[in-house]
Short mmCIF file of C-alpha atoms and ligand atoms in Angstrom, two decimals:
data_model
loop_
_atom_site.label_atom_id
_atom_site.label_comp_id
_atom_site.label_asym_id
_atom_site.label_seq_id
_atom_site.Cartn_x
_atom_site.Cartn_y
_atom_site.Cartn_z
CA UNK A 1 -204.66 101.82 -19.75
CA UNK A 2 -205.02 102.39 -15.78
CA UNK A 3 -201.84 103.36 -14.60
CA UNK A 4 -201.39 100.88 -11.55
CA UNK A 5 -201.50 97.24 -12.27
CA UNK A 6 -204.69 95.55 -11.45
CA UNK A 7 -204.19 92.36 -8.92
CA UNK A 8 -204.55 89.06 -10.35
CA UNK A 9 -207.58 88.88 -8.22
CA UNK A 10 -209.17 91.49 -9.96
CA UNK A 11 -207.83 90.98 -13.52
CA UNK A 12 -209.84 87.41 -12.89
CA UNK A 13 -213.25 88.85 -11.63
CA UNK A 14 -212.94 91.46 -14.68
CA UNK A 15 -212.50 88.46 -16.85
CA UNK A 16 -215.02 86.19 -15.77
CA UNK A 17 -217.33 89.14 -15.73
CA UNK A 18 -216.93 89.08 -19.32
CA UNK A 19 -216.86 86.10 -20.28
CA UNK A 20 -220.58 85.72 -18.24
CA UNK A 21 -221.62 87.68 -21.15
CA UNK A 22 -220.75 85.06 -23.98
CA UNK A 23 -222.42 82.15 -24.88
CA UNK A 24 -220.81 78.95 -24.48
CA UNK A 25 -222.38 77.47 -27.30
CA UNK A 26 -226.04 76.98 -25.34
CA UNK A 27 -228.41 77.13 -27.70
CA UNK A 28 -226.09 77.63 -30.71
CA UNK A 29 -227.57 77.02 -33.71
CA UNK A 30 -225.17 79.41 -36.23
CA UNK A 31 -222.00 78.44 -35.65
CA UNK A 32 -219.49 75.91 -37.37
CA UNK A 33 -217.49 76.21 -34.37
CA UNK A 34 -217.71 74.60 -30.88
CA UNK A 35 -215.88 73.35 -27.70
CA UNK A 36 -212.65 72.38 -28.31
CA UNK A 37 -211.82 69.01 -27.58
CA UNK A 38 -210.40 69.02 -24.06
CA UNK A 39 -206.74 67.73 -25.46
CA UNK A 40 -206.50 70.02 -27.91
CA UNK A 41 -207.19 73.04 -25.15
CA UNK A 42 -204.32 71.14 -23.05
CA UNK A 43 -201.92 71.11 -25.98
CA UNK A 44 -202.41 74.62 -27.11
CA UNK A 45 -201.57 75.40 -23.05
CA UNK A 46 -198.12 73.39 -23.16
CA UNK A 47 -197.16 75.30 -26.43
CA UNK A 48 -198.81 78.78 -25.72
CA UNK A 49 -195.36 80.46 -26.45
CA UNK A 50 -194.17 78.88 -29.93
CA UNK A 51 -194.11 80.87 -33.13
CA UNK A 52 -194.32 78.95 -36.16
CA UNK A 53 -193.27 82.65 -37.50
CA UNK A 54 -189.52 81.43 -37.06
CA UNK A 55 -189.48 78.16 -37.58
CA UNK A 56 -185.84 77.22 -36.24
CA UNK A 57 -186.47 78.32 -33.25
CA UNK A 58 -189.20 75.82 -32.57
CA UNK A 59 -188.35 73.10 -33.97
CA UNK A 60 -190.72 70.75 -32.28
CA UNK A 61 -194.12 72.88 -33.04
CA UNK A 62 -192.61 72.80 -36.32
CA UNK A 63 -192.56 68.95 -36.43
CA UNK A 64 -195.97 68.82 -35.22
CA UNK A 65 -197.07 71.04 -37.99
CA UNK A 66 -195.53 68.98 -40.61
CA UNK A 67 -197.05 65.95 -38.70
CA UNK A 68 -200.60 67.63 -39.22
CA UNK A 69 -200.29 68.22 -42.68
CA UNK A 70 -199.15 64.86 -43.20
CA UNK A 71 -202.21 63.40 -41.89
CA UNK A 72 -204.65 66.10 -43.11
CA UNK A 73 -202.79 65.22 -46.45
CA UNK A 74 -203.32 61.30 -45.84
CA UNK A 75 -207.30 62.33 -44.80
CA UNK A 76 -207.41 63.94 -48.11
CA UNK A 77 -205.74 61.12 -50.77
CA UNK A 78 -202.53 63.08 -51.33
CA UNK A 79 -200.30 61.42 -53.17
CA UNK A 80 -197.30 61.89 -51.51
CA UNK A 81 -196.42 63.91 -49.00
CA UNK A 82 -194.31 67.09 -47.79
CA UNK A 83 -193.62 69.91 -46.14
CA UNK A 84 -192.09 73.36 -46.37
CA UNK A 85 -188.69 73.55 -44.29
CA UNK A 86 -186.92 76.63 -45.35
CA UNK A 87 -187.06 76.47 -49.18
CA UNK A 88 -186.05 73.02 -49.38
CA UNK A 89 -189.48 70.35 -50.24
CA UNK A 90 -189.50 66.55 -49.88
CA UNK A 91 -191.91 65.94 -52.39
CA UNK A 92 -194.86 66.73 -53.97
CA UNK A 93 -197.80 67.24 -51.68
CA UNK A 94 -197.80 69.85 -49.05
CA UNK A 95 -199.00 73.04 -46.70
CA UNK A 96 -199.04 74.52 -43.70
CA UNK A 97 -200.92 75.62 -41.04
CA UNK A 98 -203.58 78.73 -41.47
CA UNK A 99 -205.26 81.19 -39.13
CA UNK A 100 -208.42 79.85 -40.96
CA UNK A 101 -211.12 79.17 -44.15
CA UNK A 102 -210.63 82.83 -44.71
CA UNK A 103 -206.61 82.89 -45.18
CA UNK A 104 -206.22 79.58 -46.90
CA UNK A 105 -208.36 80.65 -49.68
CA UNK A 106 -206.77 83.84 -49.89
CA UNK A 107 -203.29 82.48 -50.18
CA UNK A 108 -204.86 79.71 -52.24
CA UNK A 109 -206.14 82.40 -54.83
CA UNK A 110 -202.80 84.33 -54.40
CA UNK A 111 -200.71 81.21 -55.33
CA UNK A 112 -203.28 81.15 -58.51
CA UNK A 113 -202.60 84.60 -59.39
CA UNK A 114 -198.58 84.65 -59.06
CA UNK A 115 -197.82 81.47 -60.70
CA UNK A 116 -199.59 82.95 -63.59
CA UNK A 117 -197.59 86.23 -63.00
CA UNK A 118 -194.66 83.69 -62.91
CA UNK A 119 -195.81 83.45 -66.82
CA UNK A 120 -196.56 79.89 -66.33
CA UNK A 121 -200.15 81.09 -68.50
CA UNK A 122 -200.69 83.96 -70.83
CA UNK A 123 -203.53 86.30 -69.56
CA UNK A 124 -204.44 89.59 -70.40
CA UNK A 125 -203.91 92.68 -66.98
CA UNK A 126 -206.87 91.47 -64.89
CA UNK A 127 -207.12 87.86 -63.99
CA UNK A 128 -210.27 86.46 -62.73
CA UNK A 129 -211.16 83.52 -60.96
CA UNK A 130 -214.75 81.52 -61.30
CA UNK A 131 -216.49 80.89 -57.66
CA UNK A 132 -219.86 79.66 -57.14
CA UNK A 133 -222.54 82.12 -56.11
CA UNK A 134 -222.87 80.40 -52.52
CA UNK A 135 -219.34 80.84 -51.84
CA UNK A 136 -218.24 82.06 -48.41
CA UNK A 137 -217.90 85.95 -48.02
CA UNK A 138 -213.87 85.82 -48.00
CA UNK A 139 -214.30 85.53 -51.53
CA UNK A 140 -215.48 89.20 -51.07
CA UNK A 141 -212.18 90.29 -49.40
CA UNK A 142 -210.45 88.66 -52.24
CA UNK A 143 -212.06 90.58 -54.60
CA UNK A 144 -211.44 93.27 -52.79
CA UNK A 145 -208.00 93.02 -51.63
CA UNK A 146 -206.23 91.00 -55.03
CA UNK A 147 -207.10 93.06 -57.90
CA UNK A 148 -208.69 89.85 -59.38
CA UNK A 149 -211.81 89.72 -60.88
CA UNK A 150 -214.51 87.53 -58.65
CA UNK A 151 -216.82 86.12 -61.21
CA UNK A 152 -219.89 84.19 -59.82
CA UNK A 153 -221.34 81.33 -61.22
CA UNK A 154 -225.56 80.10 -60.78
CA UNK A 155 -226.36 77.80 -58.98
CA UNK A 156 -228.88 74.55 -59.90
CA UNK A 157 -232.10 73.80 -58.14
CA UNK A 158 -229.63 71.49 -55.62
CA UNK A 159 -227.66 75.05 -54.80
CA UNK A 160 -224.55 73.39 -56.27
CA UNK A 161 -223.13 75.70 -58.34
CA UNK A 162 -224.06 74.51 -62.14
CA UNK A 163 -221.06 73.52 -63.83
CA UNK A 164 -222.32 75.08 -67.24
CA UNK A 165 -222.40 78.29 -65.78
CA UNK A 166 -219.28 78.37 -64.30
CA UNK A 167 -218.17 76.90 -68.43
CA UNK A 168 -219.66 80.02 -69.46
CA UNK A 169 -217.64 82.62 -67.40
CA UNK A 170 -214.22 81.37 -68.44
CA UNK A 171 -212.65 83.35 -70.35
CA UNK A 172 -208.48 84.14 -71.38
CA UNK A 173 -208.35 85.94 -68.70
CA UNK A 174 -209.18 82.98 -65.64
CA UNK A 175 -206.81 81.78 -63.79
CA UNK A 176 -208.67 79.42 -61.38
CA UNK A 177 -212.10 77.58 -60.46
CA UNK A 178 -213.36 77.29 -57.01
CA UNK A 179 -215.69 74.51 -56.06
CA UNK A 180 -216.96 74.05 -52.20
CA UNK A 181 -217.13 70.95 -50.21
CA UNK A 182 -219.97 71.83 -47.63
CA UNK A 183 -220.88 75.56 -48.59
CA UNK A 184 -221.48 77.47 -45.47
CA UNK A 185 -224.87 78.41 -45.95
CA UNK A 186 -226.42 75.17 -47.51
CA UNK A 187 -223.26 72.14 -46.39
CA UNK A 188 -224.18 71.38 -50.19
CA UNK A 189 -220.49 69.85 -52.16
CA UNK A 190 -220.51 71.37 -55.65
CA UNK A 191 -219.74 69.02 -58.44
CA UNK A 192 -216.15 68.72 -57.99
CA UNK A 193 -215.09 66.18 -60.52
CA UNK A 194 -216.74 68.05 -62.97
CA UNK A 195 -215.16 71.49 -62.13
CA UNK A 196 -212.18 69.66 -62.06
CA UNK A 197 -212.82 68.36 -65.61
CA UNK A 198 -213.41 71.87 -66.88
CA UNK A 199 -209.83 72.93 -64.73
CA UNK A 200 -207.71 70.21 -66.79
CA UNK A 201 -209.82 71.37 -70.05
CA UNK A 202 -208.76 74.94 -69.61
CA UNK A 203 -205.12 74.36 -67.72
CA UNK A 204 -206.93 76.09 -64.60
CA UNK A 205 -206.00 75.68 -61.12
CA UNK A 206 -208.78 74.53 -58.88
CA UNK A 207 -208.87 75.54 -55.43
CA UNK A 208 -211.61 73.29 -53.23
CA UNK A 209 -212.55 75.56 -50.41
CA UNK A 210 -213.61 72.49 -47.63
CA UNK A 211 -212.67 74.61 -44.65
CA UNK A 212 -216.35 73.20 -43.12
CA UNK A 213 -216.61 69.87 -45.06
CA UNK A 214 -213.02 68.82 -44.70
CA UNK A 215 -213.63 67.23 -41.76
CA UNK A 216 -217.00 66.01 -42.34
CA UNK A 217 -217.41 64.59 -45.73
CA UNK A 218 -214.65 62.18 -44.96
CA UNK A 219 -216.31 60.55 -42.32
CA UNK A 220 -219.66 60.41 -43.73
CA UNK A 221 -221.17 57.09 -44.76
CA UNK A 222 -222.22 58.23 -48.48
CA UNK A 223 -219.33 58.74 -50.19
CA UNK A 224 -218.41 62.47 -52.29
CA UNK A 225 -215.37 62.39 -54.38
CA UNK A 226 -214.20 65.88 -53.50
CA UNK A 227 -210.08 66.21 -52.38
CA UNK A 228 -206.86 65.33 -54.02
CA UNK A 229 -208.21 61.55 -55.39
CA UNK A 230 -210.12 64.40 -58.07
CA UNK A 231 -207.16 64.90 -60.26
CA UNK A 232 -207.64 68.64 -61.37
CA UNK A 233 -208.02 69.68 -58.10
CA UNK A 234 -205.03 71.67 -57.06
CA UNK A 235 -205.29 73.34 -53.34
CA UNK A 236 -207.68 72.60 -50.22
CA UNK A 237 -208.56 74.19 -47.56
CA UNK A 238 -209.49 72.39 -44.40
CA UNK A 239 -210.12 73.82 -41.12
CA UNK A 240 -209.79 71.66 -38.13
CA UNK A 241 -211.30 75.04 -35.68
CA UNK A 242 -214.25 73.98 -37.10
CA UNK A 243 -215.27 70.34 -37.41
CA UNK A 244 -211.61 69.15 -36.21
CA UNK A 245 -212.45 69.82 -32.88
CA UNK A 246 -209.25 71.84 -32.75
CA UNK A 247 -208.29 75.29 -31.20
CA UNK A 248 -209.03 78.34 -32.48
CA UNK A 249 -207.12 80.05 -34.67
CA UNK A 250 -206.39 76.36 -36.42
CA UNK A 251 -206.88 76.16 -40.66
CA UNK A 252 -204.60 74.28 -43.06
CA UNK A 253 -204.01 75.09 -47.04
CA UNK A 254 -202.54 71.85 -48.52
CA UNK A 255 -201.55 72.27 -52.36
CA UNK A 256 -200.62 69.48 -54.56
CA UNK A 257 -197.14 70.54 -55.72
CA UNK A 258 -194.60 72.62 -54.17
CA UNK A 259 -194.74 75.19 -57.29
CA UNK A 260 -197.97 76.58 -55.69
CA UNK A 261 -196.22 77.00 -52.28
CA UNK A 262 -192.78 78.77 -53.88
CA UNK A 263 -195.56 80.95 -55.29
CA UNK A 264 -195.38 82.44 -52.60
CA UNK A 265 -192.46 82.73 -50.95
CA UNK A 266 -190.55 85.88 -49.74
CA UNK A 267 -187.21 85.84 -48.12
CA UNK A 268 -187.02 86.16 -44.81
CA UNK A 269 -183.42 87.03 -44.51
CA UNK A 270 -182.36 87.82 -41.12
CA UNK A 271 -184.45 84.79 -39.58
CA UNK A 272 -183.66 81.25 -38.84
CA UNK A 273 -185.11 80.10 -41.82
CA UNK A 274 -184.42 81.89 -45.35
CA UNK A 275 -188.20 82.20 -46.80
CA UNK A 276 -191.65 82.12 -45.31
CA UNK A 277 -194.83 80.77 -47.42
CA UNK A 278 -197.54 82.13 -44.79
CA UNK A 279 -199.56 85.03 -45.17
CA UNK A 280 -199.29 86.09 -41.42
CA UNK A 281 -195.24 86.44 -40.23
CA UNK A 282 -195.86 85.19 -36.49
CA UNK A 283 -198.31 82.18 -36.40
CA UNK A 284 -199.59 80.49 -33.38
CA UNK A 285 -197.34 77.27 -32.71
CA UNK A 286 -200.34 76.34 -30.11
CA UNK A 287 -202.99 75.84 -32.73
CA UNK A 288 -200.82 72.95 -34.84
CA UNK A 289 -199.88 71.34 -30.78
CA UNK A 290 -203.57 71.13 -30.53
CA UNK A 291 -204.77 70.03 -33.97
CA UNK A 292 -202.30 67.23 -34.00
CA UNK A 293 -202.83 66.25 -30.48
CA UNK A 294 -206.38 65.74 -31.58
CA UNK A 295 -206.67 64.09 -34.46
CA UNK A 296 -204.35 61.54 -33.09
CA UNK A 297 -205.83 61.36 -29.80
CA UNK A 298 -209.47 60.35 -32.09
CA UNK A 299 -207.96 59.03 -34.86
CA UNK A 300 -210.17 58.11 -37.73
CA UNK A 301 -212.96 56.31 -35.44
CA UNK A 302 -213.34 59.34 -33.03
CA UNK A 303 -213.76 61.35 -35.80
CA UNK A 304 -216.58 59.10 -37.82
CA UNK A 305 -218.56 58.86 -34.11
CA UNK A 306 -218.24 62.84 -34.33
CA UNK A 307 -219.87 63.24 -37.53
CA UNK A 308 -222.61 60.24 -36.64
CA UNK A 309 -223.70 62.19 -33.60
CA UNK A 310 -223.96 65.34 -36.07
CA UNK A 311 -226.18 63.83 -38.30
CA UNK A 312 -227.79 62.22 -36.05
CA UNK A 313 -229.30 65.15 -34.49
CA UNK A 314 -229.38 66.55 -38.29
CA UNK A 315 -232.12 64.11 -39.12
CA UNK A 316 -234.24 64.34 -36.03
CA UNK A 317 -234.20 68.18 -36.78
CA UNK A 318 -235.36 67.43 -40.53
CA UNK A 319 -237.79 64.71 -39.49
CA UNK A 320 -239.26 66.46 -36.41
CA UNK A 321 -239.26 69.74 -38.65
CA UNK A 322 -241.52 68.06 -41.36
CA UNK A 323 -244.11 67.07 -38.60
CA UNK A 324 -244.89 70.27 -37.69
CA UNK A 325 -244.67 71.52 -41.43
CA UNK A 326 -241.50 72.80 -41.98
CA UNK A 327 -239.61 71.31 -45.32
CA UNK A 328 -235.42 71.98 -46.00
CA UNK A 329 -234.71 73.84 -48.67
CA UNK A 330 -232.43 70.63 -49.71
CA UNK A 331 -232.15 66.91 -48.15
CA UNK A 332 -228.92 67.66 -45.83
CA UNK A 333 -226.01 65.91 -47.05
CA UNK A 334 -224.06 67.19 -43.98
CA UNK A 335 -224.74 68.68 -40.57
CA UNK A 336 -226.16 71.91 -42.24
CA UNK A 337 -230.12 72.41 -42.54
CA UNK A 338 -231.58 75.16 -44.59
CA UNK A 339 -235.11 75.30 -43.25
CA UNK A 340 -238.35 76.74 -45.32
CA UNK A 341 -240.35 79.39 -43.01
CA UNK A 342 -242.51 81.88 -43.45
CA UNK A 343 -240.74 85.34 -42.61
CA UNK A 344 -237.20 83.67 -41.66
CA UNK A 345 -235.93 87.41 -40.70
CA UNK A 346 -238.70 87.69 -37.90
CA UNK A 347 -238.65 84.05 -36.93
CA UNK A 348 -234.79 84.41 -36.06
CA UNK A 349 -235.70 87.53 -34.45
CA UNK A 350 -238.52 86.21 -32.31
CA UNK A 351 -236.04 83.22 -31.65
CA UNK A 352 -233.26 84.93 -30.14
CA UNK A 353 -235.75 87.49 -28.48
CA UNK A 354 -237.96 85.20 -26.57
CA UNK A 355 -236.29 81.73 -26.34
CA UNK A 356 -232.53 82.70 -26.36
CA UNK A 357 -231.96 80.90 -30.08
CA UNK A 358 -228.98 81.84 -32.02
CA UNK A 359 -229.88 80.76 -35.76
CA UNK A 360 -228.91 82.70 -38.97
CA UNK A 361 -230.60 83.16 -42.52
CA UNK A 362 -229.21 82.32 -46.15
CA UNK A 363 -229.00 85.16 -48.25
CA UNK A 364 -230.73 83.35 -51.33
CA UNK A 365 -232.82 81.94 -51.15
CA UNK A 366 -234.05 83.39 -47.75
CA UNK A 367 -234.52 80.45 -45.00
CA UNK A 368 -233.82 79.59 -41.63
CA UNK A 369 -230.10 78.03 -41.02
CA UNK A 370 -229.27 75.83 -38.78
CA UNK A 371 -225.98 74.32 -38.11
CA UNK A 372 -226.23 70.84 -35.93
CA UNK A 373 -222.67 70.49 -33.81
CA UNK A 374 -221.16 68.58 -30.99
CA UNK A 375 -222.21 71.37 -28.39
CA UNK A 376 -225.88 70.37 -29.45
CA UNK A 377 -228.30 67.42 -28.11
CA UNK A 378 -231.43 65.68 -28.77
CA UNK A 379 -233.23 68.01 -26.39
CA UNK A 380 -232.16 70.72 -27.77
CA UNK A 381 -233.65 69.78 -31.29
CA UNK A 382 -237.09 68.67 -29.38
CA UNK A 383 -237.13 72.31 -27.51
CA UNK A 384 -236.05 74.28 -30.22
CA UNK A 385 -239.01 72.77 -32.17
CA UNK A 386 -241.46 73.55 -29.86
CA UNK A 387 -240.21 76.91 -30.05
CA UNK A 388 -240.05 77.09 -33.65
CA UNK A 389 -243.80 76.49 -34.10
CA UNK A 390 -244.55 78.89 -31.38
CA UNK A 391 -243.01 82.00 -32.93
CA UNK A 392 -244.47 80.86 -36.31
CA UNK A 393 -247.91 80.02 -35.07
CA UNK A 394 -248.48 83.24 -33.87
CA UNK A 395 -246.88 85.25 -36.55
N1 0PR B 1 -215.04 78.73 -46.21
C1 0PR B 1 -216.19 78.19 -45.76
C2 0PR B 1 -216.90 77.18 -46.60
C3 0PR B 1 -216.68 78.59 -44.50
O1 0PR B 1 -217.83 78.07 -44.07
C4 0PR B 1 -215.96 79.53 -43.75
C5 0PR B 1 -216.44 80.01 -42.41
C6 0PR B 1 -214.75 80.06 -44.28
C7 0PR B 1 -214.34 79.63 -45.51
C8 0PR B 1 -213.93 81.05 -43.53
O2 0PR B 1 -213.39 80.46 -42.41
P1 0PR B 1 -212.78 81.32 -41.19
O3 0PR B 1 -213.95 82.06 -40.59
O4 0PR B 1 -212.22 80.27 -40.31
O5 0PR B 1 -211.77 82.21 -41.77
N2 0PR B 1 -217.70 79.66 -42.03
C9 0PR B 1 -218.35 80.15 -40.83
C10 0PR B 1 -219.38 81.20 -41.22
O6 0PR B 1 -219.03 82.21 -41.85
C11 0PR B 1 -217.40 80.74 -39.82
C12 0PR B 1 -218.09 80.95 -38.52
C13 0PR B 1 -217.92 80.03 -37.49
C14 0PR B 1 -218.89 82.05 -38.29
C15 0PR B 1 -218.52 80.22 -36.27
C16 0PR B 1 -219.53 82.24 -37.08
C17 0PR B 1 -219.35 81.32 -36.07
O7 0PR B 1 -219.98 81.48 -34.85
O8 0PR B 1 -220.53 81.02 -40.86
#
């Protein structure tokens, strides 16, 4: 640390010096995050300071949280809703607000694993839980960091993860399923009413991971039965940092009855409240100020135009991509497009070398993955075409 304080002057210049070197989503291709809506950045501003760590000190973040679930848990057919306030519930439904995909399934796996600790199930020492082989790589920090066994289960020619496969891994010792509404790599939605037929069969809870989907699938015009209206499914995450539009760091967890949430709990004596259900202890009051400020500022209809725009630009990419030869490795059912190449490793490469393209790969099979977003436009698809045949015609 220099000794003297900088001026705010120079503190500025450092920062935008920096900041020159990221890349404001132009030419984006790999990421399910982009701008924030401009109300959510304002809202996160006006409550930059609250804590949602200690909860009776901010009272109103805390009603906006509660507000967000509430809607999140309309958005995805809960039956009733309700929200932690100390260790007191209102009724059945209910959540709170996440850092992220990453911590709502690892609380949702860690509500799995002590309810059955709870001896709500008899298992033998080491648990395991039943994923699909495209799920996202926090499934890898579970494994790593629960002392839970991560069993994977195939996936069919669709890359949905084949529901006699994942039949075939349960054993005495599972304690949950995992299904994914719009897998990272692929935006493919496993076959959630059947996972959650094989849940109910084997008194399993099912956690649907829809931190991407959640705020796609909803608004699509085919519908995919894939959230609470599913009746084994048990916990959902949702992230609005991604498709919400929201603020970054802004996820949700929403479980179906309060049992999973007490799960959980620790007490949190000398605070204002007696327990606390979240993973981190301080949590950013800003985030649920913006998510709520933007899903009511679009509402339902802002959201569906969202989603249209996405796929808009998804099917140009797969139509335009066909005319020059290049097939997906699925038809898209979101705004997700695994795209068949020859050498996708050097074609990303030559990309991002000589055209400034930021794609990324799927690990298997191998292909080029592009993600369409808000930050992107029709040109872009049309230039980033041209590009793609240049770098493959002269491989
Ligand atoms: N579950 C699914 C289905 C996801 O796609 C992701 C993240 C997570 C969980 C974890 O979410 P958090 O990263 O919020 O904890 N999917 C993106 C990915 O790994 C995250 C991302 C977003 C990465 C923007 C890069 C980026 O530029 O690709």
């Amino acid at each position: 640390m220099n000794n003297q304080g900088l001026s705010e002057e120079e503190i500025f210049s450092y920062l935008e010096n920096a900041k020159s070197e990221d890349t404001d989503y132009y030419r984006v291709l790999s990421s399910m995050c982009t701008h924030p809506h401009k109300i959510a950045v304002e809202a996160h501003r006006l409550f930059i300071e609250a804590n949602l760590g200690d909860l009776g000190l901010f009272a109103g973040a805390h009603r906006l949280e509660k507000e967000v679930i509430k809607m999140l848990g309309e958005l995805l057919h809960a039956p009733s809703i309700g929200t932690p306030s100390g260790n007191s519930f209102d009724s059945s439904v209910c959540g709170y607000l996440t850092t992220g995909g990453t911590e709502s399934n690892i609380q949702a796996v860690r509500g799995m694993k002590n309810l059955v600790n709870a001896g709500k199930k008899d298992v033998g020492k080491i648990p395991n839980i039943v994923i699909p082989e495209s799920a996202h790589f926090s499934f890898d920090k579970i494994a790593n960091m629960m002392g839970i066994e991560v069993r994977r289960a195939l996936l069919d020619s669709e890359l949905k993860v084949d529901p006699a496969s994942v039949e075939s891994l349960i054993d005495t010792n599972t304690v949950g399923l995992v299904g994914i509404a719009g897998t990272t790599e692929f935006g493919q939605i496993d076959p959630i009413e059947e996972l959650s037929r094989l849940a109910l069969e084997n008194e399993l809870f099912f956690h649907v991971d829809a931190a991407f989907g959640g705020f796609v699938i909803p608004f699509l015009e085919n519908q995919y039965p894939f959230d609470f209206e599913v009746p084994g499914v048990t916990s959902i995450a949702i992230d609005p940092h991604k498709m919400g539009l929201s603020t970054i760091p802004s996820g949700a967890l929403l479980f179906r009855s309060p049992s999973f949430l007490e799960s959980l709990k620790v007490s949190t004596p000398y605070l204002t409240t007696k327990s606390q259900f979240t993973l981190t202890g301080t949590r950013s009051g800003a985030s649920a100020a913006a998510t709520c400020a933007v899903m009511k500022h679009l509402g339902r209809e802002g959201y569906v135009k969202n989603v249209q725009y996405c796929m808009h630009l998804t099917t140009k990419l797969v139509e335009e991509a066909r005319e020059i030869g290049f097939e997906p490795l699925i038809k898209p059912l979101m705004n997700v497009v695994a795209l068949k190449v020859p050498n996708p490793d050097l074609v990303r490469q030559q990309l991002l070398k000589r055209f400034g393209w930021n794609v990324s790969i799927t690990r298997n099979p191998r292909s080029l993955r592009l993600v369409l977003m808000p930050h992107n436009t029709a040109l872009d698809i049309e230039e980033f075409l041209q590009d793609l045949k240049k770098v493959t015609s002269e491989l």
